[in-house]
PDB file of C-alpha atoms and ligand atoms in Angstrom:
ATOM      1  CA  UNK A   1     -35.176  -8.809  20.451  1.00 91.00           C
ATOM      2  CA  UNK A   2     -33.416 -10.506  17.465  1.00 94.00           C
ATOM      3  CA  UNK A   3     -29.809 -10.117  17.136  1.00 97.00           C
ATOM      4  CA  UNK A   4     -27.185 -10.767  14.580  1.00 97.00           C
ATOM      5  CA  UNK A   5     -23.455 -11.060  15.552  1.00 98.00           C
ATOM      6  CA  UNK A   6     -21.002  -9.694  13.248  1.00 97.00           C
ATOM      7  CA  UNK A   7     -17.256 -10.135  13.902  1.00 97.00           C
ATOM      8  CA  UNK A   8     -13.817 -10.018  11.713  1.00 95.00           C
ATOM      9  CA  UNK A   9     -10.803  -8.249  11.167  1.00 93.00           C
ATOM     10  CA  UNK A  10     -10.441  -4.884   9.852  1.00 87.00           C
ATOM     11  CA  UNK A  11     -11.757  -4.377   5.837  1.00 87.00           C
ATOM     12  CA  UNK A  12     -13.612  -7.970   5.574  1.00 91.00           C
ATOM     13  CA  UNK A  13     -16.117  -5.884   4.352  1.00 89.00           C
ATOM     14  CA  UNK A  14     -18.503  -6.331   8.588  1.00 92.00           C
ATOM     15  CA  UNK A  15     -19.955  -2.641   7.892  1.00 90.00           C
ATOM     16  CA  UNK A  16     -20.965  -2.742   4.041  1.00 90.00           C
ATOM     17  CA  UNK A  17     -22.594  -6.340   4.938  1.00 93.00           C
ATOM     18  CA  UNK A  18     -24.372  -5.132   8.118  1.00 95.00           C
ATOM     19  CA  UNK A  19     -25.160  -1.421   6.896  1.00 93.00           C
ATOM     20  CA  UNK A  20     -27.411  -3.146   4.001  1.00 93.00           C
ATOM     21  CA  UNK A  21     -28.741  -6.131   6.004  1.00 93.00           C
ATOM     22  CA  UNK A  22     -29.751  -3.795   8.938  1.00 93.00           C
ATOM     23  CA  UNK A  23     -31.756  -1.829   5.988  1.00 91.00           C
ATOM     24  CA  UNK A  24     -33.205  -5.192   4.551  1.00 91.00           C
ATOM     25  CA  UNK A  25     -34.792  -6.132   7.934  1.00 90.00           C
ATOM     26  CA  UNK A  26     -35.726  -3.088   9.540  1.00 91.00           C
ATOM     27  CA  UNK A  27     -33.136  -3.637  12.179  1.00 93.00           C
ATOM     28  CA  UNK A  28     -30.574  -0.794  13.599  1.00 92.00           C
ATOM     29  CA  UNK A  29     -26.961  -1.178  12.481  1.00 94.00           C
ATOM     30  CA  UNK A  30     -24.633  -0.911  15.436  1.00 95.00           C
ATOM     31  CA  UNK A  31     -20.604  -0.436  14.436  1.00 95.00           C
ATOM     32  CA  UNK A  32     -18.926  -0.971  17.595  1.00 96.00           C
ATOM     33  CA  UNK A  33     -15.637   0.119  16.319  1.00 95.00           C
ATOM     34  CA  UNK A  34     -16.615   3.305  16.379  1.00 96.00           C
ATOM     35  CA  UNK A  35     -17.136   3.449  20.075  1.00 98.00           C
ATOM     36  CA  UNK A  36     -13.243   2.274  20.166  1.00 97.00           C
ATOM     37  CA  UNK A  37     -12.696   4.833  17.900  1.00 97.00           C
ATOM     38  CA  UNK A  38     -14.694   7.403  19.897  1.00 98.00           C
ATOM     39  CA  UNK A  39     -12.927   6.415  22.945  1.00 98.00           C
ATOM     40  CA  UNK A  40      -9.016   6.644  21.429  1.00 98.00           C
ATOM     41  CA  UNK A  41     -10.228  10.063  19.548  1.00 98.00           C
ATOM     42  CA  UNK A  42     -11.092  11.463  23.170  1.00 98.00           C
ATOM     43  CA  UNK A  43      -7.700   9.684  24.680  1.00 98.00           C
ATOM     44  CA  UNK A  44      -5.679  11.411  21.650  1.00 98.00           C
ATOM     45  CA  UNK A  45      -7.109  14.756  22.312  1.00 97.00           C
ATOM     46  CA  UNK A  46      -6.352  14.493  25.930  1.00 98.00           C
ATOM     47  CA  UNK A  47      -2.917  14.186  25.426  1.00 98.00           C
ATOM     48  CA  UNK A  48      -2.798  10.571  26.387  1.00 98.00           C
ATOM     49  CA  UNK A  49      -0.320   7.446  25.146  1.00 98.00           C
ATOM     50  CA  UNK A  50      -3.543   5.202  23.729  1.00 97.00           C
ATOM     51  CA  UNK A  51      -0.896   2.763  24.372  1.00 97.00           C
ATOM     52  CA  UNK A  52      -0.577   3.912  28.221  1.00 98.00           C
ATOM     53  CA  UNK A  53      -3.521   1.639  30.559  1.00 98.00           C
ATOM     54  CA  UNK A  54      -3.013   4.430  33.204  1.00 98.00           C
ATOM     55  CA  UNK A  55      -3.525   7.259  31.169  1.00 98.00           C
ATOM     56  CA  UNK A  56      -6.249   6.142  28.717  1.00 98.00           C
ATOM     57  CA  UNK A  57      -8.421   4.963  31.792  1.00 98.00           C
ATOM     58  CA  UNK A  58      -7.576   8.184  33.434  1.00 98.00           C
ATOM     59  CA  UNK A  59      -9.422   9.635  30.048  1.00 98.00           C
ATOM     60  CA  UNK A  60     -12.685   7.671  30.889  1.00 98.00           C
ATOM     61  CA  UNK A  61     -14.399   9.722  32.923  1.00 97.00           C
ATOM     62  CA  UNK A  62     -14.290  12.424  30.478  1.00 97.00           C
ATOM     63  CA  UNK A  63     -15.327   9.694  27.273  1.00 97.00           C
ATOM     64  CA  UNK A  64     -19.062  10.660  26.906  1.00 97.00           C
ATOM     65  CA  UNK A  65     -19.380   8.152  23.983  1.00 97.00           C
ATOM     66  CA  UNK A  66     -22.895   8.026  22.705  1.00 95.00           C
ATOM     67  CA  UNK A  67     -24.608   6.484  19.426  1.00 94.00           C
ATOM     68  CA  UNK A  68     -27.465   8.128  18.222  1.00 93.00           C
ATOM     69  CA  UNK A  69     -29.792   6.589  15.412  1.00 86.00           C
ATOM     70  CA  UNK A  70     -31.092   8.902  12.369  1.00 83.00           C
ATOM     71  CA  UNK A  71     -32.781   6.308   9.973  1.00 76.00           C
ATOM     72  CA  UNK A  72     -30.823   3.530  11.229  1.00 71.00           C
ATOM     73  CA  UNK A  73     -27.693   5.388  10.139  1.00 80.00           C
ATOM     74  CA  UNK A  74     -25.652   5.112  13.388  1.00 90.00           C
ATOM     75  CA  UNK A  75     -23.629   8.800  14.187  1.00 95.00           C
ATOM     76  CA  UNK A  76     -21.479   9.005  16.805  1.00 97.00           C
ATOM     77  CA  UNK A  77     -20.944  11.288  19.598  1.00 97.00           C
ATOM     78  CA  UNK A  78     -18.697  12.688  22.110  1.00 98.00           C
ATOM     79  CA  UNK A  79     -20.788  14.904  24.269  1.00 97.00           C
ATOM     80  CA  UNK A  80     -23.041  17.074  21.597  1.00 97.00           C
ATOM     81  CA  UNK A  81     -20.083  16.698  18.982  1.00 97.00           C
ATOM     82  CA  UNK A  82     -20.367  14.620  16.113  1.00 97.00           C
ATOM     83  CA  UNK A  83     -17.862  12.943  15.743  1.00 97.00           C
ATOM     84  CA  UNK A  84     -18.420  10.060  12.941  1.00 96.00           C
ATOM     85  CA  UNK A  85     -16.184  11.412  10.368  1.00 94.00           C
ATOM     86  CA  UNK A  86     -13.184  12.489  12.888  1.00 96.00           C
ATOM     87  CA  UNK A  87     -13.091   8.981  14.142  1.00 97.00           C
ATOM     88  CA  UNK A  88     -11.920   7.256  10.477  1.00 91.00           C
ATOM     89  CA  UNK A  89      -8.333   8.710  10.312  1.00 89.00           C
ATOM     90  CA  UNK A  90      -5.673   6.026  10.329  1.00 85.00           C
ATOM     91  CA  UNK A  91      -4.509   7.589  13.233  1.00 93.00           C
ATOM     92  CA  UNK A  92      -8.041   7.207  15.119  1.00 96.00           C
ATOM     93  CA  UNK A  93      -7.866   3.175  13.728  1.00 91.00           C
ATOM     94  CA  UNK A  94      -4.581   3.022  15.196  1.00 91.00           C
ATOM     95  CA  UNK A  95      -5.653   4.639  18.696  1.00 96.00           C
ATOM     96  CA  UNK A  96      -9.092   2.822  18.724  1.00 96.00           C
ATOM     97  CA  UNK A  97      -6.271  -0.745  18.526  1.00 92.00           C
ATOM     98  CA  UNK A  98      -4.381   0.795  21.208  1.00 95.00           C
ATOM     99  CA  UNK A  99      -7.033   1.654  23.596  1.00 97.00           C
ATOM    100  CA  UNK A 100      -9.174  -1.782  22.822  1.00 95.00           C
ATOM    101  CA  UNK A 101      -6.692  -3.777  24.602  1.00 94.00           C
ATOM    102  CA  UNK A 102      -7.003  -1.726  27.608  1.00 96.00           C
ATOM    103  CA  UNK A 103      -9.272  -3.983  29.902  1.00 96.00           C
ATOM    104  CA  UNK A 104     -10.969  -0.953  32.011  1.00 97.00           C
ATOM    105  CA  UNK A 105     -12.332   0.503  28.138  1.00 97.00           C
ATOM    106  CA  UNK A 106     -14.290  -2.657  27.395  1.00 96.00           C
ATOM    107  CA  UNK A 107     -15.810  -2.942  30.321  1.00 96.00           C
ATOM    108  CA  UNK A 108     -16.543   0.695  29.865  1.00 97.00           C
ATOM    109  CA  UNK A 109     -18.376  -0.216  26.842  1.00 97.00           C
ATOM    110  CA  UNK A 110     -19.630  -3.466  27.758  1.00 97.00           C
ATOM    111  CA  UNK A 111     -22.804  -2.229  29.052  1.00 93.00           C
ATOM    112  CA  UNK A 112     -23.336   0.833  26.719  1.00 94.00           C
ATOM    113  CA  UNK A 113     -23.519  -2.474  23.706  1.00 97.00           C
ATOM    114  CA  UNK A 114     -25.214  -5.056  25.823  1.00 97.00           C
ATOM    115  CA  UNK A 115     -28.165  -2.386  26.252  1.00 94.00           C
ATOM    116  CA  UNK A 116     -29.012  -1.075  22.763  1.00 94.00           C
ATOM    117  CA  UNK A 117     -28.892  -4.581  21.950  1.00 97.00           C
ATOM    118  CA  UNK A 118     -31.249  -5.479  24.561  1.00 97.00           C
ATOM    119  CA  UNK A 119     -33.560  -2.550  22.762  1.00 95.00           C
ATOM    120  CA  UNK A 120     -33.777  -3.069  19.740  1.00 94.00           C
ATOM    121  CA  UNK A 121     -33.615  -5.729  17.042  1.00 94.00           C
ATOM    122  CA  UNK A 122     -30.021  -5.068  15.908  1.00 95.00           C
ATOM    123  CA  UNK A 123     -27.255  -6.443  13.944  1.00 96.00           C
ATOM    124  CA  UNK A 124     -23.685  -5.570  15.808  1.00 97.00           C
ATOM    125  CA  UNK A 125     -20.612  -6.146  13.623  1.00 96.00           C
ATOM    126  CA  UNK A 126     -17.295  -5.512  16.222  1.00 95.00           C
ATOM    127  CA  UNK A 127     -14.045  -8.148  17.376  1.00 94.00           C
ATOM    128  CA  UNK A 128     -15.826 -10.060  20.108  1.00 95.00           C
ATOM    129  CA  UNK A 129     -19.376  -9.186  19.974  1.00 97.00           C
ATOM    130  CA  UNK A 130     -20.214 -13.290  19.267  1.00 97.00           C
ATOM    131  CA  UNK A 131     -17.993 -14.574  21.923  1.00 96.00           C
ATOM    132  CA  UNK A 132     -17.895 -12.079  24.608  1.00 96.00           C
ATOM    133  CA  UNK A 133     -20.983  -9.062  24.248  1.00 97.00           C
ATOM    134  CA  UNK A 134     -23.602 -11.095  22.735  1.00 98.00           C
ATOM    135  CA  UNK A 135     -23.034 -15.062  23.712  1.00 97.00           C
ATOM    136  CA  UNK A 136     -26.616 -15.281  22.861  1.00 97.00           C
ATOM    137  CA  UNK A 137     -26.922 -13.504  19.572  1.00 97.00           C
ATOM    138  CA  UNK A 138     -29.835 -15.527  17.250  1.00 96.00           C
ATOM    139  CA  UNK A 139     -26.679 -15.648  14.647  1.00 97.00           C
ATOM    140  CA  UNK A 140     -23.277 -15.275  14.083  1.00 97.00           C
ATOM    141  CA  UNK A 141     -21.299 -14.692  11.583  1.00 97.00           C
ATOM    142  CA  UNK A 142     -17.401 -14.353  11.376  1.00 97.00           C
ATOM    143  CA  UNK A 143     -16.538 -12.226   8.130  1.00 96.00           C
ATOM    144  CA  UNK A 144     -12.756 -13.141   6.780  1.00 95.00           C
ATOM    145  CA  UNK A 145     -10.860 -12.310   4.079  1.00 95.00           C
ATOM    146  CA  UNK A 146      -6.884 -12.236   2.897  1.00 96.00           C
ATOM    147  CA  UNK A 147      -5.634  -9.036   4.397  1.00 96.00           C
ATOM    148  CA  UNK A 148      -4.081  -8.197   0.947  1.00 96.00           C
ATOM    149  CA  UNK A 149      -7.990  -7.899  -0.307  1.00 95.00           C
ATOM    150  CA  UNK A 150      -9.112  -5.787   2.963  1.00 95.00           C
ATOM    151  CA  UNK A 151      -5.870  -3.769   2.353  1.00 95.00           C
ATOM    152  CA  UNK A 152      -7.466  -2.957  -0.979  1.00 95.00           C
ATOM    153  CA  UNK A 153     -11.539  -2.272   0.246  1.00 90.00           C
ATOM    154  CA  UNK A 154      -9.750  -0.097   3.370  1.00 89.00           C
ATOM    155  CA  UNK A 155      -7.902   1.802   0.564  1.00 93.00           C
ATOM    156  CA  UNK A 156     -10.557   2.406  -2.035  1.00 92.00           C
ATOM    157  CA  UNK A 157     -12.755   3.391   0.749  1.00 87.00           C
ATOM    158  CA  UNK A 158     -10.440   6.131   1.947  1.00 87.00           C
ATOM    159  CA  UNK A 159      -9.798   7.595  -1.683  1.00 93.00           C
ATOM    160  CA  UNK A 160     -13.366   7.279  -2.094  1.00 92.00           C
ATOM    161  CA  UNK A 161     -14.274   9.391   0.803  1.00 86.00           C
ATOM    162  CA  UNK A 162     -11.543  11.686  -0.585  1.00 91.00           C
ATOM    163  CA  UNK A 163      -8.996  10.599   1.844  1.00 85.00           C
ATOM    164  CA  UNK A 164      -5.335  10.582   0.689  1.00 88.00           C
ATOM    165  CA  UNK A 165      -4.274   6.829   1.079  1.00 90.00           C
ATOM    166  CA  UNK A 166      -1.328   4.954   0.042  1.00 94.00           C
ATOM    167  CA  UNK A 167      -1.900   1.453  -0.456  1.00 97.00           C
ATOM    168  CA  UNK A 168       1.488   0.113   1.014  1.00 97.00           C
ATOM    169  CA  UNK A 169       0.972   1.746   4.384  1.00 95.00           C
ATOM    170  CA  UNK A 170      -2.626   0.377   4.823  1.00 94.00           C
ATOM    171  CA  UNK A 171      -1.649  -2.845   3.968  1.00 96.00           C
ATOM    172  CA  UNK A 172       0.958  -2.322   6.906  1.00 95.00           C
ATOM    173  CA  UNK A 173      -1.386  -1.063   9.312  1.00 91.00           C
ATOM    174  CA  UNK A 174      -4.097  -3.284   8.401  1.00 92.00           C
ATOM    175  CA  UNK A 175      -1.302  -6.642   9.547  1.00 94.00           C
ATOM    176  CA  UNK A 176      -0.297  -4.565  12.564  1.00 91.00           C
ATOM    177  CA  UNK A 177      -3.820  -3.915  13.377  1.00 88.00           C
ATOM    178  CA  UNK A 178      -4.543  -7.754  12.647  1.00 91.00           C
ATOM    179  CA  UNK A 179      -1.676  -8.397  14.750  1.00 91.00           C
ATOM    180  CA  UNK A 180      -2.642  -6.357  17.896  1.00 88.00           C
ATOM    181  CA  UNK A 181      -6.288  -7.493  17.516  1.00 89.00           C
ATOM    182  CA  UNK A 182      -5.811 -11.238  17.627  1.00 90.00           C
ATOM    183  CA  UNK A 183      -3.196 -11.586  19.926  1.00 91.00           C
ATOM    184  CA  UNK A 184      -4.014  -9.085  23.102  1.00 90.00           C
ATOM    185  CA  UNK A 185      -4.870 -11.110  26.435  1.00 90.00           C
ATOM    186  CA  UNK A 186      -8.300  -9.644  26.546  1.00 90.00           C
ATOM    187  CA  UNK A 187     -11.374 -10.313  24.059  1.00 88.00           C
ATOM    188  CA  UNK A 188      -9.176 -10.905  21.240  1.00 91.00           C
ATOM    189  CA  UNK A 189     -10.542 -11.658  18.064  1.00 92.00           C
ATOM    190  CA  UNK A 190     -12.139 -14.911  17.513  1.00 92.00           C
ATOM    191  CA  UNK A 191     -14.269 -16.776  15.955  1.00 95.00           C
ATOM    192  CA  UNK A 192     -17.446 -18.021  18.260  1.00 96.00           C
ATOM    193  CA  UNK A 193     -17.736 -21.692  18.167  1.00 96.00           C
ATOM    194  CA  UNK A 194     -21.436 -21.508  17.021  1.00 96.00           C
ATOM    195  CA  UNK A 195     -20.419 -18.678  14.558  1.00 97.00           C
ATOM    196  CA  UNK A 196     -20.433 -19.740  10.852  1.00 97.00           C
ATOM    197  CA  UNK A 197     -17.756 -18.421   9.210  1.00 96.00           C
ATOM    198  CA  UNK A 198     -17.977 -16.780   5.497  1.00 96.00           C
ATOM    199  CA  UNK A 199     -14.762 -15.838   3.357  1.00 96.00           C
ATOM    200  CA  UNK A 200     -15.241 -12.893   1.495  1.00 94.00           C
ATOM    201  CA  UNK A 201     -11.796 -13.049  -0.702  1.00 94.00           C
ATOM    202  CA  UNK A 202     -13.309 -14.311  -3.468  1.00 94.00           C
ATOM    203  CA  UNK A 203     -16.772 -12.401  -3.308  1.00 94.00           C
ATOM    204  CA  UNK A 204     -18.474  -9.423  -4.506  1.00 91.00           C
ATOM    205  CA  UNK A 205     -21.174  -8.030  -2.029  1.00 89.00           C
ATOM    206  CA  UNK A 206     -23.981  -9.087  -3.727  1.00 93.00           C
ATOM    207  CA  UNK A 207     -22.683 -12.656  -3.272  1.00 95.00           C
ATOM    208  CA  UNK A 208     -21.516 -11.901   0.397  1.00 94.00           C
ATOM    209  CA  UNK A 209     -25.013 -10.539   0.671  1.00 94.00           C
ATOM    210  CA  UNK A 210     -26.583 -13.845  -0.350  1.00 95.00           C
ATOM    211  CA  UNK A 211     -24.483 -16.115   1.369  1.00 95.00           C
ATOM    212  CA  UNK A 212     -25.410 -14.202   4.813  1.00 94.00           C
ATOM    213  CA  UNK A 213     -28.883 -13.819   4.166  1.00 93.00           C
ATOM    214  CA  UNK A 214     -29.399 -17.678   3.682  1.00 95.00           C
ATOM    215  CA  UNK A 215     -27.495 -18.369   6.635  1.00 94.00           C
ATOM    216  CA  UNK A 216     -29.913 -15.550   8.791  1.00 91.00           C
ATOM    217  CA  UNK A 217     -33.267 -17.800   7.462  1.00 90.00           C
ATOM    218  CA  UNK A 218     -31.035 -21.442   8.233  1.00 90.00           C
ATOM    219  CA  UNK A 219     -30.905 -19.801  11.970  1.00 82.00           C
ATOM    220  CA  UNK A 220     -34.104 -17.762  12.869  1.00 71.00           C
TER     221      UNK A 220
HETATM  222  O1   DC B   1     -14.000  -2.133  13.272  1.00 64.64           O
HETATM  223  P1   DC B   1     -13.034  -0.978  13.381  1.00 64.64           P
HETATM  224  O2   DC B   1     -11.879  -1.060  12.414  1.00 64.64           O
HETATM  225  O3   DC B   1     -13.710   0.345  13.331  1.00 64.64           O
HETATM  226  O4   DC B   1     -12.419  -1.108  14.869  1.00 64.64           O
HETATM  227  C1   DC B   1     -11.416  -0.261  15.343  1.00 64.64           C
HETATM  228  C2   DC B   1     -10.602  -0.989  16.425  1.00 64.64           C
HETATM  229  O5   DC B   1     -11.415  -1.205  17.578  1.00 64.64           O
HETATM  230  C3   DC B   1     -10.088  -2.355  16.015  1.00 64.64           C
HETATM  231  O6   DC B   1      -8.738  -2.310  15.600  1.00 64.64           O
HETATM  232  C4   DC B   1     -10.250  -3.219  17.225  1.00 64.64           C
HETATM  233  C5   DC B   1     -11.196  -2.490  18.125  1.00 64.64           C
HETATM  234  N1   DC B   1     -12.488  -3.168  18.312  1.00 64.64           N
HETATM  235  C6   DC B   1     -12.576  -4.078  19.324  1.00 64.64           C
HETATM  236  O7   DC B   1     -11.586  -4.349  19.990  1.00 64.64           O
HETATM  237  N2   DC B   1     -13.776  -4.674  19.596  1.00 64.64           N
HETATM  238  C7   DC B   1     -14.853  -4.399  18.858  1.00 64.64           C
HETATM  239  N3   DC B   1     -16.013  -4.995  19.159  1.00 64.64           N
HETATM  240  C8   DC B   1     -14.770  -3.493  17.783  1.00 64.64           C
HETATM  241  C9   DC B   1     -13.558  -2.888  17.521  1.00 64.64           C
END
């Protein structure tokens, strides 16, 4: 199986990039974020601290996280509920943070990843899916941009998805987020030393687009 390794911080634009690659070549798209997501959503309605080790992992047994495929348009599930839209509230991103630094949730998902990408020809976008979940991916890539510019795709994404947003506060959450994702003791996020790293600041997709495709070809 062929896969592509997708990791950056929040808004460097991983999903848009992956979505319409993963369409391109036939592949499935696999957002691992959303498992986080799925994960802190179950925590949160469980009355858990996603902040608390002790009581997330106490959560686990009851996290039946599962990604199903319609199309190659990933949905996510806990149990038989969908829940792919409930998991995008800043409070979800927040919780999905929280709980990702708890060591016994990755490994919970460690194996749920490694397998679909053992299945299928798949392009993963996540935090550490190049240096820890896939060390063997075909390609990396490690997606950056200034987190004023992701502040500004994670905004107009929200109002376009009808969200009420204020710019200010997801530029805050976005550095705490940053913050809390690069600097926890376990998988934090990183670039892969065979990952080739593109800067998206200055790009529209279509360039994005073309920069990663040529850099797919360079590698298969
Ligand atoms: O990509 P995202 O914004 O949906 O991810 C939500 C949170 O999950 C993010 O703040 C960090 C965590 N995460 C992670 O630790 N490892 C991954 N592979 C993907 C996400």
């Amino acid at each position: 199986m062929i896969n592509i390794a997708i990791d950056g911080p929040a808004g460097a634009g991983k999903s848009t990039i992956a979505r319409t690659l993963a369409a391109d070549l036939g592949y499935i798209y696999v957002d691992t974020g959303a498992l986080y997501r799925a994960v802190g959503v179950n925590a949160m309605r469980r009355g858990a601290d996603a902040k608390n080790a002790e009581q997330v992992t106490a959560t686990l047994p009851s996290a039946d996280v599962s990604l199903r495929f319609v199309d190659g348009e990933q949905r996510v599930y806990l149990g038989e509920e969908d829940v792919s839209l409930a998991i995008r509230t800043p409070e979800a991103s927040m919780a999905a943070s929280n709980v990702s630094a708890i060591p016994a949730v990755r490994d919970f998902l460690l194996d749920l990843q490694r397998s679909i990408a053992a299945g299928n020809n798949c392009i993963m976008d996540g935090r550490d899916i190049g240096t820890v979940i896939l060390p063997n991916a075909q390609v990396k890539i490690f997606l950056t941009a200034s987190v004023e510019v992701r502040a500004k795709r994670r905004y107009d994404e929200l109002l376009g998805k009808g969200m009420q947003a204020d710019y200010e506060t997801v530029l805050d959450e976005m550095i705490r987020r940053d913050e809390q994702d690069m600097n926890r003791a376990i998988a934090p996020l990183r670039q892969a030393p065979d990952a080739v790293a593109v800067d998206t600041s200055e790009m529209d997709l279509e360039q994005v687009l073309n920069t990663i495709k040529r850099i797919v070809k360079e590698k298969q």
